[in-house]
mmCIF file of C-alpha atoms in Angstrom:
data_model
loop_
_atom_site.group_PDB
_atom_site.id
_atom_site.type_symbol
_atom_site.label_atom_id
_atom_site.label_comp_id
_atom_site.label_asym_id
_atom_site.label_seq_id
_atom_site.Cartn_x
_atom_site.Cartn_y
_atom_site.Cartn_z
ATOM 1 C CA MET A 267 -36.747 -27.883 2.948
ATOM 2 C CA THR A 268 -36.397 -29.927 6.205
ATOM 3 C CA SER A 269 -33.506 -29.202 8.503
ATOM 4 C CA ARG A 270 -32.175 -32.690 7.614
ATOM 5 C CA SER A 271 -32.143 -31.983 3.938
ATOM 6 C CA LEU A 272 -30.812 -28.415 4.482
ATOM 7 C CA ARG A 273 -27.917 -29.974 6.556
ATOM 8 C CA ALA A 274 -27.214 -32.445 3.807
ATOM 9 C CA THR A 275 -27.245 -29.665 1.244
ATOM 10 C CA CYS A 276 -24.829 -27.664 3.328
ATOM 11 C CA LEU A 277 -22.481 -30.619 3.905
ATOM 12 C CA ALA A 278 -22.373 -31.500 0.136
ATOM 13 C CA ALA A 279 -22.140 -27.866 -0.941
ATOM 14 C CA LEU A 280 -18.727 -27.020 0.494
ATOM 15 C CA VAL A 281 -17.085 -28.610 -2.444
ATOM 16 C CA VAL A 282 -18.673 -25.840 -4.537
ATOM 17 C CA PRO A 283 -18.144 -22.070 -3.870
ATOM 18 C CA THR A 284 -18.726 -21.042 -0.333
ATOM 19 C CA ALA A 285 -21.386 -18.533 -1.659
ATOM 20 C CA LEU A 286 -23.665 -21.463 -2.124
ATOM 21 C CA VAL A 287 -23.139 -22.746 1.323
ATOM 22 C CA LEU A 288 -23.821 -19.425 2.938
ATOM 23 C CA ALA A 289 -26.894 -18.759 0.760
ATOM 24 C CA ALA A 290 -28.174 -22.272 1.468
ATOM 25 C CA CYS A 291 -27.414 -22.247 5.145
ATOM 26 C CA SER A 292 -28.643 -18.690 5.888
ATOM 27 C CA GLY A 293 -32.320 -19.594 6.022
ATOM 28 C CA SER A 294 -33.069 -16.854 3.657
ATOM 29 C CA GLY A 295 -35.620 -18.528 1.511
ATOM 30 C CA GLY A 296 -36.426 -21.996 0.284
ATOM 31 C CA GLY A 297 -35.566 -23.772 -2.887
ATOM 32 C CA THR A 298 -32.171 -24.154 -4.371
ATOM 33 C CA PRO A 299 -29.057 -22.368 -3.117
ATOM 34 C CA SER A 300 -28.236 -19.096 -4.889
ATOM 35 C CA ALA A 301 -24.886 -17.320 -5.208
ATOM 36 C CA SER A 302 -26.607 -13.874 -5.523
ATOM 37 C CA PRO A 303 -24.817 -11.377 -3.301
ATOM 38 C CA SER A 304 -28.140 -9.740 -2.409
ATOM 39 C CA THR A 305 -29.396 -12.984 -0.634
ATOM 40 C CA GLY A 306 -28.065 -14.739 2.362
ATOM 41 C CA VAL A 307 -26.253 -11.799 3.969
ATOM 42 C CA VAL A 308 -26.401 -12.661 7.602
ATOM 43 C CA GLY A 309 -23.075 -11.433 8.919
ATOM 44 C CA GLN A 310 -22.330 -8.557 11.208
ATOM 45 C CA ARG A 311 -19.573 -6.030 10.531
ATOM 46 C CA VAL A 312 -16.145 -7.112 11.771
ATOM 47 C CA THR A 313 -14.789 -4.018 13.583
ATOM 48 C CA GLN A 314 -11.118 -4.971 14.133
ATOM 49 C CA ASP A 315 -8.698 -3.693 11.335
ATOM 50 C CA CYS A 316 -6.048 -5.839 9.578
ATOM 51 C CA ASP A 317 -3.178 -4.729 11.870
ATOM 52 C CA GLU A 318 -5.204 -5.641 14.993
ATOM 53 C CA LEU A 319 -6.145 -9.052 13.587
ATOM 54 C CA VAL A 320 -2.518 -9.932 12.703
ATOM 55 C CA PRO A 321 0.249 -7.883 14.104
ATOM 56 C CA THR A 322 3.229 -7.665 11.824
ATOM 57 C CA THR A 323 5.410 -9.495 14.306
ATOM 58 C CA THR A 324 3.279 -12.608 13.598
ATOM 59 C CA PHE A 325 5.056 -13.101 10.261
ATOM 60 C CA SER A 326 8.575 -13.240 11.752
ATOM 61 C CA VAL A 327 8.209 -17.021 11.915
ATOM 62 C CA TYR A 328 8.278 -17.238 8.232
ATOM 63 C CA GLY A 329 11.678 -15.707 7.848
ATOM 64 C CA GLN A 330 10.373 -12.945 5.463
ATOM 65 C CA ASP A 331 9.216 -9.358 5.913
ATOM 66 C CA PHE A 332 5.529 -8.768 4.888
ATOM 67 C CA GLU A 333 3.785 -5.547 3.940
ATOM 68 C CA ARG A 334 0.028 -5.221 3.905
ATOM 69 C CA VAL A 335 -1.798 -4.902 0.562
ATOM 70 C CA ARG A 336 -3.925 -1.756 1.138
ATOM 71 C CA THR A 337 -6.765 -2.757 -1.234
ATOM 72 C CA PRO A 338 -7.022 -6.515 -1.381
ATOM 73 C CA THR A 339 -9.169 -8.005 -4.030
ATOM 74 C CA PRO A 340 -10.276 -11.574 -3.038
ATOM 75 C CA GLU A 341 -10.672 -14.110 -5.887
ATOM 76 C CA LYS A 342 -14.311 -14.364 -6.984
ATOM 77 C CA GLY A 343 -16.060 -17.220 -5.326
ATOM 78 C CA SER A 344 -13.302 -17.750 -2.755
ATOM 79 C CA PRO A 345 -13.962 -18.111 1.012
ATOM 80 C CA ALA A 346 -12.476 -14.627 1.431
ATOM 81 C CA ALA A 347 -14.726 -13.054 -1.197
ATOM 82 C CA GLN A 348 -17.719 -14.680 0.543
ATOM 83 C CA ILE A 349 -16.532 -13.434 3.882
ATOM 84 C CA ALA A 350 -16.331 -9.963 2.463
ATOM 85 C CA ALA A 351 -19.834 -10.264 1.169
ATOM 86 C CA GLN A 352 -20.970 -11.095 4.759
ATOM 87 C CA ASP A 353 -19.610 -7.784 5.965
ATOM 88 C CA GLY A 354 -16.441 -9.450 7.183
ATOM 89 C CA ARG A 355 -12.808 -8.246 7.096
ATOM 90 C CA VAL A 356 -10.475 -9.330 4.365
ATOM 91 C CA CYS A 357 -6.683 -8.685 4.655
ATOM 92 C CA THR A 358 -3.766 -9.530 2.452
ATOM 93 C CA TRP A 359 0.042 -9.406 3.211
ATOM 94 C CA ARG A 360 2.692 -9.794 0.524
ATOM 95 C CA SER A 361 6.273 -10.795 1.113
ATOM 96 C CA THR A 362 8.724 -7.930 0.312
ATOM 97 C CA THR A 363 11.222 -10.477 -1.103
ATOM 98 C CA ASP A 364 8.880 -12.838 -2.996
ATOM 99 C CA GLU A 365 5.871 -11.256 -4.539
ATOM 100 C CA ASP A 366 4.262 -14.662 -5.033
ATOM 101 C CA ALA A 367 4.120 -15.270 -1.313
ATOM 102 C CA THR A 368 1.022 -13.890 0.201
ATOM 103 C CA VAL A 369 -1.052 -14.432 3.260
ATOM 104 C CA ILE A 370 -4.800 -14.026 3.014
ATOM 105 C CA VAL A 371 -6.898 -13.581 6.246
ATOM 106 C CA ALA A 372 -10.550 -13.174 6.263
ATOM 107 C CA VAL A 373 -12.871 -12.989 9.337
ATOM 108 C CA ALA A 374 -16.626 -13.127 9.443
ATOM 109 C CA HIS A 375 -18.978 -12.623 12.345
ATOM 110 C CA LEU A 376 -21.891 -15.069 11.622
ATOM 111 C CA PRO A 377 -24.975 -16.491 13.383
ATOM 112 C CA GLU A 378 -24.336 -19.696 15.280
ATOM 113 C CA LYS A 379 -26.481 -21.859 12.900
ATOM 114 C CA THR A 380 -24.484 -20.671 9.835
ATOM 115 C CA LEU A 381 -21.175 -21.340 11.660
ATOM 116 C CA THR A 382 -22.335 -24.812 12.734
ATOM 117 C CA ARG A 383 -23.203 -25.770 9.195
ATOM 118 C CA LEU A 384 -19.970 -24.451 7.738
ATOM 119 C CA ALA A 385 -17.943 -26.311 10.468
ATOM 120 C CA ASP A 386 -19.956 -29.457 9.802
ATOM 121 C CA ALA A 387 -19.156 -29.268 6.179
ATOM 122 C CA LEU A 388 -15.445 -28.937 6.790
ATOM 123 C CA PHE A 389 -15.654 -31.757 9.378
ATOM 124 C CA GLU A 390 -17.058 -34.005 6.648
ATOM 125 C CA GLN A 391 -14.108 -33.324 4.610
ATOM 126 C CA GLY A 392 -11.647 -34.129 7.383
ATOM 127 C CA GLY A 393 -8.451 -32.329 8.290
ATOM 128 C CA SER A 394 -9.403 -31.498 11.931
ATOM 129 C CA VAL A 395 -6.694 -29.653 13.729
ATOM 130 C CA PRO A 396 -6.930 -29.899 17.549
ATOM 131 C CA THR A 397 -3.968 -27.521 18.219
ATOM 132 C CA TYR A 398 -5.873 -24.476 16.986
ATOM 133 C CA THR A 399 -7.471 -24.242 20.459
ATOM 134 C CA VAL A 400 -10.874 -23.811 18.835
ATOM 135 C CA GLU A 401 -12.684 -26.003 16.176
ATOM 136 C CA GLY A 402 -10.223 -25.877 13.304
ATOM 137 C CA TYR A 403 -9.447 -27.493 9.990
ATOM 138 C CA PHE A 404 -6.571 -27.508 7.439
ATOM 139 C CA SER A 405 -6.297 -28.651 3.845
ATOM 140 C CA LEU A 406 -3.874 -28.326 0.921
ATOM 141 C CA HIS A 407 -4.997 -27.555 -2.606
ATOM 142 C CA ASP A 408 -2.860 -26.637 -5.615
ATOM 143 C CA GLY A 409 0.159 -25.782 -3.499
ATOM 144 C CA SER A 410 -1.655 -23.588 -1.086
ATOM 145 C CA GLY A 411 -2.721 -24.332 2.517
ATOM 146 C CA ARG A 412 -6.081 -23.403 3.825
ATOM 147 C CA ALA A 413 -6.854 -23.043 7.522
ATOM 148 C CA ASP A 414 -10.285 -22.445 9.002
ATOM 149 C CA ALA A 415 -11.162 -21.913 12.688
ATOM 150 C CA PHE A 416 -14.410 -21.181 14.484
ATOM 151 C CA ALA A 417 -14.003 -19.052 17.535
ATOM 152 C CA GLY A 418 -17.149 -17.859 19.196
ATOM 153 C CA PRO A 419 -19.278 -16.091 16.623
ATOM 154 C CA TYR A 420 -16.311 -15.757 14.163
ATOM 155 C CA TRP A 421 -15.222 -17.769 11.108
ATOM 156 C CA ILE A 422 -11.499 -17.231 10.737
ATOM 157 C CA HIS A 423 -10.049 -18.220 7.355
ATOM 158 C CA THR A 424 -6.465 -17.899 6.074
ATOM 159 C CA ASP A 425 -4.793 -19.157 3.003
ATOM 160 C CA SER A 426 -1.136 -19.045 1.864
ATOM 161 C CA SER A 427 1.434 -21.033 -0.181
ATOM 162 C CA LEU A 428 3.571 -20.751 3.007
ATOM 163 C CA PHE A 429 1.105 -23.097 4.830
ATOM 164 C CA THR A 430 2.345 -26.526 4.131
ATOM 165 C CA GLU A 431 0.885 -28.096 7.140
ATOM 166 C CA PRO A 432 -1.471 -27.223 9.983
ATOM 167 C CA GLY A 433 1.362 -25.864 12.185
ATOM 168 C CA THR A 434 2.581 -23.411 9.614
ATOM 169 C CA ALA A 435 -0.764 -21.637 9.537
ATOM 170 C CA GLN A 436 -1.143 -21.661 13.349
ATOM 171 C CA PRO A 437 0.732 -18.378 14.147
ATOM 172 C CA VAL A 438 -1.788 -16.518 11.919
ATOM 173 C CA VAL A 439 -4.837 -18.414 13.230
ATOM 174 C CA ASP A 440 -3.734 -17.877 16.834
ATOM 175 C CA ALA A 441 -3.156 -14.128 16.266
ATOM 176 C CA VAL A 442 -6.664 -13.666 14.857
ATOM 177 C CA ARG A 443 -8.313 -15.830 17.461
ATOM 178 C CA GLN A 444 -6.614 -13.940 20.316
ATOM 179 C CA THR A 445 -7.788 -10.715 18.903
ATOM 180 C CA VAL A 446 -11.457 -11.567 18.241
ATOM 181 C CA THR A 447 -12.118 -13.995 21.083
ATOM 182 C CA PRO A 448 -9.135 -14.328 23.456
ATOM 183 C CA ASP A 449 -11.066 -16.740 25.756
ATOM 184 C CA ALA A 450 -12.460 -19.111 23.053
ATOM 185 C CA THR A 451 -11.768 -22.777 23.362
ATOM 186 C CA ALA A 452 -12.736 -25.823 21.359
ATOM 187 C CA PRO A 453 -16.120 -27.346 22.136
ATOM 188 C CA ALA A 454 -16.147 -30.121 24.793
ATOM 189 C CA VAL A 455 -16.222 -33.679 23.392
ATOM 190 C CA ALA A 456 -19.513 -35.312 24.048
ATOM 191 C CA PRO A 457 -19.218 -38.252 26.553
ATOM 192 C CA SER A 458 -20.451 -40.754 23.952
ATOM 193 C CA THR A 459 -17.548 -39.843 21.569
ATOM 194 C CA ALA A 460 -14.866 -39.391 24.116
ATOM 195 C CA PRO A 461 -11.925 -41.823 23.648
ATOM 196 C CA THR A 462 -11.635 -44.584 26.334
ATOM 197 C CA PRO A 463 -8.570 -44.144 28.725
#
């Protein structure tokens, strides 16, 4: 498979489970993408624990108290499940007053090529968020907001019904980004694509 067709496969694949994107983009074999958990594992272990990634004070902006779910179980096929399969860290917090209000955070440490392809796929779908300091994206699906950010070698993913717009996810994205790569910034805009003054 050529790099051009691999990129096209990756861009088209984000509409299907992230497992297929990771398997297709990992460079682990040719042919069609596979969702098998034994293939495409290219991530490194994320060493920071949940309380380091998102201090509990982060949640004060939502006007609710949250407690960490000690044994989170990501939904099969979700980005969080795929991050877990890449040796990433998955954390879930639940509101103490509304059990339906949860915040899921997942962080993967991935090779640059894999991160680039995932970011390209999100870029193709739109929803770029310049205020995340790093390359970031936001989307709403079925009453839940999804934010993704790419900071250094890390893919930061968070999902919650509390996230109604990019700004409502930003405190969580910022907390994780500051923990894993405090000096990360968004990539510079190429001169040919920079807006004219």
